[in-house]
Short mmCIF file of C-alpha atoms and ligand atoms in Angstrom, two decimals:
data_model
loop_
_atom_site.label_atom_id
_atom_site.label_comp_id
_atom_site.label_asym_id
_atom_site.label_seq_id
_atom_site.Cartn_x
_atom_site.Cartn_y
_atom_site.Cartn_z
CA UNK C 855 6.41 -28.09 -21.09
CA UNK C 856 10.05 -28.65 -20.49
CA UNK C 857 11.62 -31.51 -18.62
CA UNK C 858 15.23 -32.14 -19.61
CA UNK C 859 16.67 -35.54 -20.25
CA UNK C 860 19.95 -36.91 -19.01
CA UNK C 861 23.20 -35.59 -20.45
CA UNK C 862 24.40 -37.14 -23.68
CA UNK C 863 26.37 -40.19 -22.49
CA UNK C 864 28.94 -39.83 -25.26
CA UNK C 865 30.06 -36.43 -23.98
CA UNK C 866 32.64 -36.13 -21.21
CA UNK C 867 31.08 -35.30 -17.88
CA UNK C 868 32.47 -33.48 -14.87
CA UNK C 869 32.89 -35.92 -11.95
CA UNK C 870 30.51 -35.03 -9.13
CA UNK C 871 31.38 -36.13 -5.59
CA UNK C 872 28.79 -36.14 -2.84
CA UNK C 873 30.42 -35.33 0.44
CA UNK C 874 28.62 -35.64 3.75
CA UNK C 875 29.49 -33.15 6.49
CA UNK C 876 31.30 -35.82 8.52
CA UNK C 877 33.40 -36.90 5.53
CA UNK C 878 34.56 -33.48 4.45
CA UNK C 879 37.74 -33.31 6.50
CA UNK C 880 38.92 -36.69 5.23
CA UNK C 881 38.00 -35.85 1.68
CA UNK C 882 39.88 -32.55 1.77
CA UNK C 883 42.96 -34.18 3.27
CA UNK C 884 43.25 -36.45 0.25
CA UNK C 885 43.17 -33.56 -2.24
CA UNK C 886 46.07 -31.54 -3.62
CA UNK C 887 46.44 -28.20 -1.84
CA UNK C 888 44.87 -26.02 -4.58
CA UNK C 889 41.71 -28.12 -4.49
CA UNK C 890 41.29 -28.16 -0.72
CA UNK C 891 42.13 -24.46 -0.48
CA UNK C 892 39.60 -23.57 -3.18
CA UNK C 893 36.83 -25.66 -1.63
CA UNK C 894 37.47 -24.28 1.86
CA UNK C 895 37.66 -20.72 0.64
CA UNK C 896 34.18 -21.02 -0.85
CA UNK C 897 32.79 -22.00 2.54
CA UNK C 898 31.82 -25.49 1.43
CA UNK C 899 30.86 -27.41 4.56
CA UNK C 900 29.13 -30.44 3.06
CA UNK C 901 25.70 -29.07 3.99
CA UNK C 902 22.74 -30.32 2.00
CA UNK C 903 22.16 -28.39 -1.18
CA UNK C 904 25.66 -26.83 -1.20
CA UNK C 905 27.57 -27.21 -4.46
CA UNK C 906 30.93 -26.01 -5.74
CA UNK C 907 32.73 -26.40 -9.01
CA UNK C 908 36.50 -26.89 -8.82
CA UNK C 909 38.57 -25.78 -11.82
CA UNK C 910 42.00 -27.06 -12.79
CA UNK C 911 44.94 -24.72 -13.21
CA UNK C 912 43.75 -23.81 -16.72
CA UNK C 913 40.37 -22.75 -15.39
CA UNK C 914 38.48 -25.68 -16.91
CA UNK C 915 36.11 -27.59 -14.63
CA UNK C 916 37.90 -30.49 -12.97
CA UNK C 917 35.33 -31.79 -10.51
CA UNK C 918 32.26 -30.72 -8.60
CA UNK C 919 31.23 -31.24 -5.00
CA UNK C 920 27.71 -31.57 -3.68
CA UNK C 921 26.99 -31.42 0.04
CA UNK C 922 25.30 -34.52 1.42
CA UNK C 923 24.59 -33.13 4.89
CA UNK C 924 23.99 -35.43 7.82
CA UNK C 925 21.57 -38.28 8.38
CA UNK C 926 19.30 -35.89 10.28
CA UNK C 927 19.21 -33.18 7.63
CA UNK C 928 18.76 -35.74 4.84
CA UNK C 929 15.76 -37.19 6.68
CA UNK C 930 14.11 -33.76 6.58
CA UNK C 931 13.68 -33.76 2.84
CA UNK C 932 14.21 -35.59 -0.40
CA UNK C 933 15.99 -35.16 -3.74
CA UNK C 934 19.15 -33.71 -2.23
CA UNK C 935 21.26 -34.23 -5.34
CA UNK C 936 18.74 -32.21 -7.35
CA UNK C 937 19.02 -29.23 -5.06
CA UNK C 938 22.83 -29.27 -5.33
CA UNK C 939 22.82 -29.84 -9.09
CA UNK C 940 20.48 -26.91 -9.67
CA UNK C 941 23.17 -24.61 -8.20
CA UNK C 942 25.95 -25.79 -10.51
CA UNK C 943 26.84 -24.00 -13.74
CA UNK C 944 26.14 -25.25 -17.24
CA UNK C 945 27.72 -28.61 -17.97
CA UNK C 946 27.24 -32.34 -17.79
CA UNK C 947 27.96 -34.00 -14.45
CA UNK C 948 28.38 -37.66 -13.57
CA UNK C 949 28.07 -39.03 -10.05
CA UNK C 950 31.59 -40.15 -9.11
CA UNK C 951 31.40 -40.98 -5.40
CA UNK C 952 29.54 -40.55 -2.15
CA UNK C 953 26.04 -41.69 -3.14
CA UNK C 954 24.92 -45.10 -1.86
CA UNK C 955 24.17 -47.34 -4.85
CA UNK C 956 20.57 -47.82 -3.74
CA UNK C 957 19.88 -44.06 -3.84
CA UNK C 958 21.29 -43.38 -7.30
CA UNK C 959 18.08 -44.01 -9.26
CA UNK C 960 15.79 -41.86 -7.18
CA UNK C 961 18.35 -39.05 -6.86
CA UNK C 962 18.86 -39.10 -10.63
CA UNK C 963 15.10 -38.97 -11.12
CA UNK C 964 15.02 -35.96 -8.79
CA UNK C 965 17.49 -34.21 -11.08
CA UNK C 966 15.16 -34.70 -14.03
CA UNK C 967 12.15 -33.53 -12.03
CA UNK C 968 14.08 -30.44 -10.92
CA UNK C 969 14.49 -29.40 -14.53
CA UNK C 970 10.75 -29.01 -15.09
CA UNK C 971 9.71 -25.55 -16.23
CA UNK C 972 6.19 -24.31 -17.02
CA UNK C 973 6.95 -22.19 -20.05
CA UNK C 974 3.64 -22.13 -21.89
CA UNK C 975 3.05 -18.43 -21.31
CA UNK C 976 6.58 -17.08 -20.88
CA UNK C 977 10.03 -18.45 -21.53
CA UNK C 978 11.71 -19.69 -18.35
CA UNK C 979 15.39 -20.05 -17.56
CA UNK C 980 16.23 -23.73 -17.91
CA UNK C 981 18.33 -25.56 -15.36
CA UNK C 982 21.96 -25.13 -16.38
CA UNK C 983 23.50 -28.37 -15.17
CA UNK C 984 22.66 -31.79 -16.60
CA UNK C 985 23.24 -35.15 -14.99
CA UNK C 986 24.56 -38.19 -16.82
CA UNK C 987 22.32 -41.17 -16.11
CA UNK C 988 23.98 -43.31 -13.40
CA UNK C 989 25.36 -46.60 -14.76
CA UNK C 990 23.15 -48.65 -12.50
CA UNK C 991 19.95 -46.92 -13.60
CA UNK C 992 17.37 -47.67 -16.23
CA UNK C 993 17.39 -44.28 -17.93
CA UNK C 994 14.40 -45.15 -20.11
CA UNK C 995 12.18 -45.82 -17.10
CA UNK C 996 13.35 -42.69 -15.26
CA UNK C 997 12.66 -40.65 -18.37
CA UNK C 998 9.15 -42.09 -18.68
CA UNK C 999 8.44 -41.24 -15.04
CA UNK C 1000 9.74 -37.69 -15.44
CA UNK C 1001 7.68 -37.15 -18.60
CA UNK C 1002 4.53 -38.42 -16.88
CA UNK C 1003 5.16 -36.07 -13.98
CA UNK C 1004 5.74 -33.16 -16.38
CA UNK C 1005 2.39 -33.91 -18.00
CA UNK C 1006 0.68 -33.84 -14.60
CA UNK C 1007 2.33 -30.54 -13.71
CA UNK C 1008 1.52 -28.94 -17.06
CA UNK C 1009 -2.14 -29.93 -16.85
CA UNK C 1010 -2.48 -28.53 -13.32
CA UNK C 1011 -0.52 -25.35 -14.03
CA UNK C 1012 -2.54 -24.49 -17.13
CA UNK C 1013 -5.33 -22.15 -16.02
CA UNK C 1014 -8.99 -22.93 -16.62
CA UNK C 1015 -9.02 -20.46 -19.53
CA UNK C 1016 -6.96 -23.04 -21.43
CA UNK C 1017 -7.81 -26.18 -19.45
CA UNK C 1018 -11.57 -26.63 -19.57
CA UNK C 1019 -13.28 -30.00 -19.89
CA UNK C 1020 -12.73 -29.80 -23.67
CA UNK C 1021 -9.01 -29.18 -23.25
CA UNK C 1022 -8.72 -31.98 -20.72
CA UNK C 1023 -10.38 -34.25 -23.27
CA UNK C 1024 -7.85 -33.12 -25.86
CA UNK C 1025 -4.98 -33.88 -23.46
CA UNK C 1026 -6.36 -37.39 -22.89
CA UNK C 1027 -6.77 -37.80 -26.65
CA UNK C 1028 -3.16 -36.78 -27.27
CA UNK C 1029 -1.94 -39.20 -24.62
CA UNK C 1030 -4.06 -42.03 -26.02
CA UNK C 1031 -2.71 -41.35 -29.52
CA UNK C 1032 0.93 -41.54 -28.35
CA UNK C 1033 0.36 -44.97 -26.80
CA UNK C 1034 -2.27 -46.35 -29.21
CA UNK C 1035 -4.81 -46.46 -26.40
CA UNK C 1036 -8.56 -46.21 -27.01
CA UNK C 1037 -10.45 -43.15 -25.89
CA UNK C 1038 -14.19 -42.71 -25.84
CA UNK C 1039 -16.05 -39.69 -24.55
CA UNK C 1040 -19.62 -39.18 -23.41
CA UNK C 1041 -20.49 -35.48 -23.35
CA UNK C 1042 -23.34 -33.07 -22.68
CA UNK C 1043 -26.88 -34.45 -22.87
CA UNK C 1044 -25.53 -37.90 -23.77
CA UNK C 1045 -24.50 -38.09 -20.11
CA UNK C 1046 -28.19 -38.06 -19.22
CA UNK C 1047 -29.14 -40.50 -21.96
CA UNK C 1048 -26.44 -42.91 -20.81
CA UNK C 1049 -27.19 -42.50 -17.12
CA UNK C 1050 -24.45 -40.29 -15.67
CA UNK C 1051 -26.80 -37.87 -13.92
CA UNK C 1052 -24.40 -36.57 -11.27
CA UNK C 1053 -21.67 -35.68 -13.77
CA UNK C 1054 -24.23 -33.85 -15.87
CA UNK C 1055 -25.80 -32.04 -12.93
CA UNK C 1056 -22.52 -30.72 -11.53
CA UNK C 1057 -21.23 -29.63 -14.94
CA UNK C 1058 -24.35 -28.30 -16.65
CA UNK C 1059 -24.02 -24.66 -15.52
CA UNK C 1060 -20.69 -24.18 -17.28
CA UNK C 1061 -20.16 -22.94 -20.83
CA UNK C 1062 -18.09 -25.95 -21.67
CA UNK C 1063 -20.14 -29.16 -21.61
CA UNK C 1064 -19.39 -31.77 -18.93
CA UNK C 1065 -18.03 -35.10 -20.13
CA UNK C 1066 -16.73 -38.49 -19.08
CA UNK C 1067 -13.40 -39.52 -20.58
CA UNK C 1068 -12.80 -43.26 -20.84
CA UNK C 1069 -9.38 -44.49 -21.93
CA UNK C 1070 -8.25 -48.11 -22.15
CA UNK C 1071 -4.94 -49.74 -22.95
CA UNK C 1072 -3.39 -53.20 -22.68
CA UNK C 1073 -5.01 -56.57 -23.16
CA UNK C 1074 -3.41 -58.85 -20.60
CA UNK C 1075 -2.77 -58.81 -16.88
CA UNK C 1076 -4.80 -57.50 -13.95
CA UNK C 1077 -7.61 -55.07 -14.71
CA UNK C 1078 -6.75 -51.76 -13.06
CA UNK C 1079 -9.03 -48.74 -13.30
CA UNK C 1080 -7.83 -45.25 -12.38
CA UNK C 1081 -10.48 -42.62 -11.72
CA UNK C 1082 -9.43 -38.96 -11.53
CA UNK C 1083 -11.42 -35.93 -10.42
CA UNK C 1084 -11.45 -33.56 -13.37
CA UNK C 1085 -13.06 -30.41 -12.00
CA UNK C 1086 -11.37 -27.93 -14.30
CA UNK C 1087 -12.42 -25.04 -12.10
CA UNK C 1088 -14.25 -25.14 -8.80
CA UNK C 1089 -16.11 -21.93 -8.02
CA UNK C 1090 -18.02 -23.82 -5.33
CA UNK C 1091 -21.20 -23.45 -7.39
CA UNK C 1092 -24.08 -21.53 -5.76
CA UNK C 1093 -22.34 -22.10 -2.42
CA UNK C 1094 -19.68 -19.87 -3.96
CA UNK C 1095 -16.19 -20.09 -2.53
CA UNK C 1096 -14.77 -16.87 -1.04
CA UNK C 1097 -12.04 -15.29 -3.19
CA UNK C 1098 -9.10 -16.59 -1.21
CA UNK C 1099 -10.36 -20.18 -1.40
CA UNK C 1100 -11.22 -19.96 -5.10
CA UNK C 1101 -7.85 -18.58 -6.17
CA UNK C 1102 -6.12 -21.90 -6.72
CA UNK C 1103 -9.09 -23.87 -8.00
CA UNK C 1104 -7.64 -24.37 -11.48
CA UNK C 1105 -5.89 -27.25 -9.73
CA UNK C 1106 -9.15 -29.04 -8.97
CA UNK C 1107 -8.44 -31.37 -11.87
CA UNK C 1108 -5.27 -32.49 -10.05
CA UNK C 1109 -6.66 -36.01 -9.67
CA UNK C 1110 -7.27 -36.24 -13.43
CA UNK C 1111 -3.82 -34.80 -14.10
CA UNK C 1112 -2.29 -37.37 -11.76
CA UNK C 1113 -4.01 -40.39 -13.28
CA UNK C 1114 -3.06 -39.20 -16.78
CA UNK C 1115 0.57 -38.75 -15.69
CA UNK C 1116 0.51 -42.18 -14.08
CA UNK C 1117 -1.12 -43.65 -17.20
CA UNK C 1118 1.76 -42.26 -19.24
CA UNK C 1119 4.28 -43.89 -16.90
CA UNK C 1120 2.42 -47.23 -17.14
CA UNK C 1121 2.08 -47.19 -20.91
CA UNK C 1122 5.56 -45.83 -21.67
CA UNK C 1123 7.20 -48.51 -19.53
CA UNK C 1124 4.82 -51.23 -20.73
CA UNK C 1125 3.46 -52.41 -17.38
CA UNK C 1126 1.53 -55.59 -18.25
CA UNK C 1127 -1.93 -54.62 -17.00
CA UNK C 1128 -5.30 -53.92 -18.53
CA UNK C 1129 -5.50 -50.23 -17.79
CA UNK C 1130 -8.62 -48.11 -17.84
CA UNK C 1131 -8.71 -44.41 -16.97
CA UNK C 1132 -12.01 -42.69 -16.22
CA UNK C 1133 -12.18 -38.93 -15.81
CA UNK C 1134 -15.36 -36.99 -15.15
CA UNK C 1135 -14.38 -33.61 -16.62
CA UNK C 1136 -16.56 -30.69 -15.57
CA UNK C 1137 -16.47 -27.12 -14.41
CA UNK C 1138 -18.35 -26.41 -11.17
CA UNK C 1139 -19.82 -23.10 -12.22
CA UNK C 1140 -22.65 -20.68 -11.47
CA UNK C 1141 -25.61 -19.98 -13.72
CA UNK C 1142 -29.43 -20.00 -13.72
CA UNK C 1143 -29.37 -23.75 -14.32
CA UNK C 1144 -26.83 -24.55 -11.65
CA UNK C 1145 -27.74 -27.29 -9.16
CA UNK C 1146 -28.89 -25.94 -5.80
CA UNK C 1147 -28.39 -26.61 -2.10
CA UNK C 1148 -31.21 -28.87 -1.01
CA UNK C 1149 -31.55 -30.59 -4.37
CA UNK C 1150 -31.70 -34.35 -4.19
CA UNK C 1151 -29.87 -36.13 -7.00
CA UNK C 1152 -30.18 -39.72 -8.05
CA UNK C 1153 -26.85 -41.26 -9.02
CA UNK C 1154 -26.10 -43.78 -11.76
CA UNK C 1155 -26.13 -46.50 -9.12
CA UNK C 1156 -29.58 -45.41 -7.88
CA UNK C 1157 -28.38 -44.03 -4.56
CA UNK C 1158 -29.85 -40.60 -3.82
CA UNK C 1159 -27.80 -37.73 -2.44
CA UNK C 1160 -28.99 -34.59 -0.72
CA UNK C 1161 -26.92 -31.59 -1.75
CA UNK C 1162 -26.07 -29.73 1.41
CA UNK C 1163 -23.25 -27.85 -0.27
CA UNK C 1164 -22.72 -27.41 -4.00
CA UNK C 1165 -19.01 -27.06 -3.19
CA UNK C 1166 -18.83 -30.77 -2.34
CA UNK C 1167 -19.04 -31.52 -6.07
CA UNK C 1168 -16.05 -33.82 -6.49
CA UNK C 1169 -17.63 -36.79 -4.72
CA UNK C 1170 -20.72 -36.41 -6.92
CA UNK C 1171 -18.96 -36.62 -10.27
CA UNK C 1172 -16.70 -39.36 -8.93
CA UNK C 1173 -19.69 -41.36 -7.69
CA UNK C 1174 -21.00 -41.92 -11.22
CA UNK C 1175 -17.54 -42.61 -12.60
CA UNK C 1176 -16.80 -45.07 -9.79
CA UNK C 1177 -20.01 -47.03 -10.22
CA UNK C 1178 -19.33 -47.18 -13.96
CA UNK C 1179 -15.81 -48.43 -13.19
CA UNK C 1180 -17.18 -51.07 -10.81
CA UNK C 1181 -19.65 -52.40 -13.40
CA UNK C 1182 -16.71 -53.89 -15.34
CA UNK C 1183 -15.49 -55.68 -12.18
CA UNK C 1184 -11.81 -54.73 -12.33
CA UNK C 1185 -9.24 -56.19 -9.93
CA UNK C 1186 -8.51 -52.77 -8.48
CA UNK C 1187 -10.03 -49.28 -8.60
CA UNK C 1188 -7.89 -46.32 -7.61
CA UNK C 1189 -9.39 -42.85 -7.33
CA UNK C 1190 -7.31 -39.69 -7.09
CA UNK C 1191 -8.93 -36.37 -6.28
CA UNK C 1192 -8.30 -32.94 -4.79
CA UNK C 1193 -11.37 -33.82 -2.81
CA UNK C 1194 -11.30 -31.98 0.52
CA UNK C 1195 -9.70 -29.03 2.25
CA UNK C 1196 -9.74 -31.23 5.34
CA UNK C 1197 -7.04 -33.52 3.86
CA UNK C 1198 -4.75 -30.55 3.37
CA UNK C 1199 -5.35 -29.41 6.95
CA UNK C 1200 -4.65 -32.91 8.27
CA UNK C 1201 -1.40 -33.75 6.49
CA UNK C 1202 -0.28 -30.67 4.54
CA UNK C 1203 0.93 -30.50 0.97
CA UNK C 1204 3.84 -32.96 1.17
CA UNK C 1205 1.97 -36.17 1.99
CA UNK C 1206 -0.64 -37.96 -0.07
CA UNK C 1207 -3.34 -39.24 2.29
CA UNK C 1208 -4.98 -42.41 1.06
CA UNK C 1209 -7.63 -44.92 2.07
CA UNK C 1210 -7.44 -48.65 1.42
CA UNK C 1211 -8.48 -51.73 3.37
CA UNK C 1212 -6.51 -54.23 1.27
CA UNK C 1213 -3.49 -54.76 3.52
CA UNK C 1214 -1.43 -56.38 0.78
CA UNK C 1215 -1.87 -53.30 -1.37
CA UNK C 1216 -1.10 -51.09 1.63
CA UNK C 1217 2.18 -52.91 2.35
CA UNK C 1218 3.27 -52.72 -1.27
CA UNK C 1219 2.36 -49.05 -1.52
CA UNK C 1220 4.22 -48.09 1.67
CA UNK C 1221 7.38 -49.82 0.45
CA UNK C 1222 7.07 -48.19 -2.96
CA UNK C 1223 6.52 -44.76 -1.39
CA UNK C 1224 9.85 -45.16 0.43
CA UNK C 1225 11.81 -46.31 -2.60
CA UNK C 1226 10.31 -43.68 -4.86
CA UNK C 1227 10.59 -40.77 -2.39
CA UNK C 1228 6.86 -40.25 -2.93
CA UNK C 1229 5.38 -40.10 0.59
CA UNK C 1230 1.87 -41.30 1.38
CA UNK C 1231 -0.10 -41.58 4.61
CA UNK C 1232 -2.84 -44.10 5.28
CA UNK C 1233 -6.15 -42.81 6.59
CA UNK C 1234 -9.05 -44.89 7.92
CA UNK C 1235 -12.34 -45.77 6.25
CA UNK C 1236 -13.79 -45.37 9.76
CA UNK C 1237 -17.11 -47.19 9.54
CA UNK C 1238 -18.65 -45.59 12.67
CA UNK C 1239 -18.70 -42.33 10.70
CA UNK C 1240 -20.98 -43.81 8.03
CA UNK C 1241 -23.92 -42.33 9.96
CA UNK C 1242 -22.54 -38.83 9.30
CA UNK C 1243 -23.20 -39.18 5.56
CA UNK C 1244 -26.78 -40.37 6.03
CA UNK C 1245 -29.14 -37.38 6.10
CA UNK C 1246 -32.39 -39.30 6.44
CA UNK C 1247 -34.34 -37.84 3.56
CA UNK C 1248 -31.94 -39.30 1.00
CA UNK C 1249 -29.43 -42.17 1.03
CA UNK C 1250 -26.46 -39.84 1.27
CA UNK C 1251 -25.48 -36.33 2.35
CA UNK C 1252 -22.77 -34.75 0.21
CA UNK C 1253 -21.66 -32.31 2.91
CA UNK C 1254 -22.20 -33.41 6.51
CA UNK C 1255 -22.73 -30.51 8.91
CA UNK C 1256 -19.91 -29.62 11.27
CA UNK C 1257 -17.22 -30.91 8.96
CA UNK C 1258 -15.84 -33.44 11.45
CA UNK C 1259 -13.45 -35.82 9.67
CA UNK C 1260 -14.13 -34.13 6.34
CA UNK C 1261 -11.67 -36.22 4.35
CA UNK C 1262 -12.89 -39.49 5.91
CA UNK C 1263 -16.58 -38.78 5.30
CA UNK C 1264 -15.78 -37.90 1.67
CA UNK C 1265 -13.90 -41.20 1.31
CA UNK C 1266 -16.81 -43.11 2.87
CA UNK C 1267 -19.15 -41.39 0.41
CA UNK C 1268 -17.05 -42.57 -2.54
CA UNK C 1269 -16.78 -46.10 -1.15
CA UNK C 1270 -20.57 -46.49 -1.37
CA UNK C 1271 -20.18 -46.69 -5.14
CA UNK C 1272 -17.57 -49.47 -5.36
CA UNK C 1273 -16.79 -52.95 -4.10
CA UNK C 1274 -14.96 -52.15 -0.87
CA UNK C 1275 -12.33 -54.89 -1.13
CA UNK C 1276 -10.71 -53.65 -4.33
CA UNK C 1277 -10.60 -49.94 -3.70
CA UNK C 1278 -7.93 -47.34 -2.92
CA UNK C 1279 -8.65 -43.62 -2.77
CA UNK C 1280 -6.14 -40.73 -2.65
CA UNK C 1281 -7.29 -37.32 -1.36
CA UNK C 1282 -4.38 -35.34 -2.79
CA UNK C 1283 -3.47 -31.64 -2.76
CA UNK C 1284 -1.72 -31.54 -6.15
CA UNK C 1285 0.15 -28.33 -5.51
CA UNK C 1286 3.62 -27.44 -4.29
CA UNK C 1287 3.14 -24.15 -2.39
CA UNK C 1288 6.80 -23.05 -2.61
CA UNK C 1289 9.92 -24.25 -4.41
CA UNK C 1290 11.35 -27.47 -3.03
CA UNK C 1291 14.03 -29.82 -4.42
CA UNK C 1292 12.74 -31.41 -7.65
CA UNK C 1293 9.37 -29.73 -7.12
CA UNK C 1294 9.17 -26.15 -8.31
CA UNK C 1295 6.22 -24.14 -7.00
CA UNK C 1296 3.03 -25.12 -8.82
CA UNK C 1297 1.20 -28.25 -9.85
CA UNK C 1298 2.75 -31.50 -8.68
CA UNK C 1299 1.96 -35.20 -8.92
CA UNK C 1300 1.50 -37.10 -5.66
CA UNK C 1301 1.61 -40.86 -5.12
CA UNK C 1302 1.92 -41.54 -8.85
CA UNK C 1303 5.45 -42.98 -8.64
CA UNK C 1304 4.55 -45.05 -5.60
CA UNK C 1305 1.50 -46.34 -7.48
CA UNK C 1306 3.54 -47.14 -10.59
CA UNK C 1307 5.83 -49.38 -8.54
CA UNK C 1308 2.87 -50.96 -6.72
CA UNK C 1309 1.02 -51.73 -9.95
CA UNK C 1310 4.21 -53.11 -11.44
CA UNK C 1311 4.42 -55.50 -8.50
CA UNK C 1312 0.76 -56.52 -8.93
CA UNK C 1313 1.38 -57.20 -12.60
CA UNK C 1314 4.34 -59.51 -11.89
CA UNK C 1315 2.45 -61.77 -9.46
N1 BES E 1042 -11.90 -28.89 -4.46
C1 BES E 1042 -12.37 -28.73 -3.15
C2 BES E 1042 -11.42 -29.27 -2.08
C3 BES E 1042 -10.11 -28.56 -1.91
C4 BES E 1042 -10.08 -27.27 -1.39
C5 BES E 1042 -8.94 -29.24 -2.14
C6 BES E 1042 -8.87 -26.66 -1.18
C7 BES E 1042 -7.73 -28.63 -1.92
C8 BES E 1042 -7.70 -27.34 -1.45
C9 BES E 1042 -13.68 -29.48 -2.95
O1 BES E 1042 -14.50 -29.52 -4.05
C10 BES E 1042 -14.42 -28.78 -1.87
O2 BES E 1042 -14.73 -27.64 -2.04
N2 BES E 1042 -14.64 -29.49 -0.75
C11 BES E 1042 -15.30 -28.92 0.36
C12 BES E 1042 -16.29 -29.93 0.86
C13 BES E 1042 -17.20 -29.41 1.93
C14 BES E 1042 -18.12 -28.37 1.37
C15 BES E 1042 -17.99 -30.59 2.49
C16 BES E 1042 -14.25 -28.62 1.44
O3 BES E 1042 -13.33 -29.43 1.61
O4 BES E 1042 -14.34 -27.57 2.05
MN1 MN E 1043 -15.75 -27.86 -4.26
ZN1 ZN E 1044 -13.59 -29.39 -5.89
#
């Protein structure tokens, strides 16, 4: 992994001015002629993402300009400083003017996130420019957030050949070791002995044994349990996915990757909570012992589920993990999962759709999503659709026919395994389909920064 840190504060930095389109004329008029002539000659118009370096008469960098666009163009995206910075040549830059004080932290974070490179299999060209941490910012916290996000991205980007359930366990073990957290693992046939039948059933056809990872950290404050879908590869099982749909399914542990990244942020910044992370880690594979369409499974909680599609495996492994989470009666359970294609169709890759009926949590999350530039969108636990997940011959149907409201019915399925008042569920995509500011193409965390701020708030009250 590589995620750069801020520039060494003891080294001199090139002053970086953000100039909005409407301010450019004024700004230029205050500059000596060589500066304004140079900037104009390069076609700098103050558009978002534009950046120019201005040398002095000796040819050494004197200042840099980053376009800050207009209110309209800024509203169309996020992390504008990062996109300008990534176009500047090697050097350390310090924000000198033009950025509202309240935006400095998140824009600086964007600059760190933009420097992420997935270089496990091939060296990658690092970002040339480095930002000096803004004076107003808490560089330590921003660094912890960026490192957590890099962990999430690395875990998602690593293909199933190197990120099976065993490797995911190893990643959780490494993380636990860094923060002196406890990790226990229940694997293989022990899952049956200890009553995790759904996790075992989904994962049993794979070469690498299914397992449940259980990490805990912190001994005071609210009890918060994060549950992440850790399907290390999703072939669809016997209801095999067509090639085009299977191509990206190394990312089906995106929920697990997100909760591990978030756990790093929580532990590295010392959020005073009692944290627990549960990850059912499996591969949904095909073999003679694979579970079949029509099978009826009994969950840990005792609820039965008719398998109408082996490709709706995420809700099955999560069901056992969620009921296990609930048994300890935490103050809040949050699940994160690349659970349905329907969520992606509904809101696309940029928004994290989530379900929660605790309006205090909802309000805090929405505020945090704004501050953290980590957009979320609330979806309904629409109770009238409960009938859709009731097949008649079992308590639950894992794949209602017709696919109406696919993300909602999956969320309703999960909710059957928890106490409804303390539950939030995120049906994330976990993948950035093309390069965007601070988010290079590939695995990406969603809602983790918004959740960090929300949990921080819960811990303070
Ligand atoms: N992992 C997939 C969901 C997914 C697909 C997320 C594509 C993001 C992109 C999940 O296990 C799945 O296959 N869900 C099925 C459920 C259906 C069979 C009820 C789906 O959404 O098609
Ligand atoms: Mn599936
Ligand atoms: Zn899946």
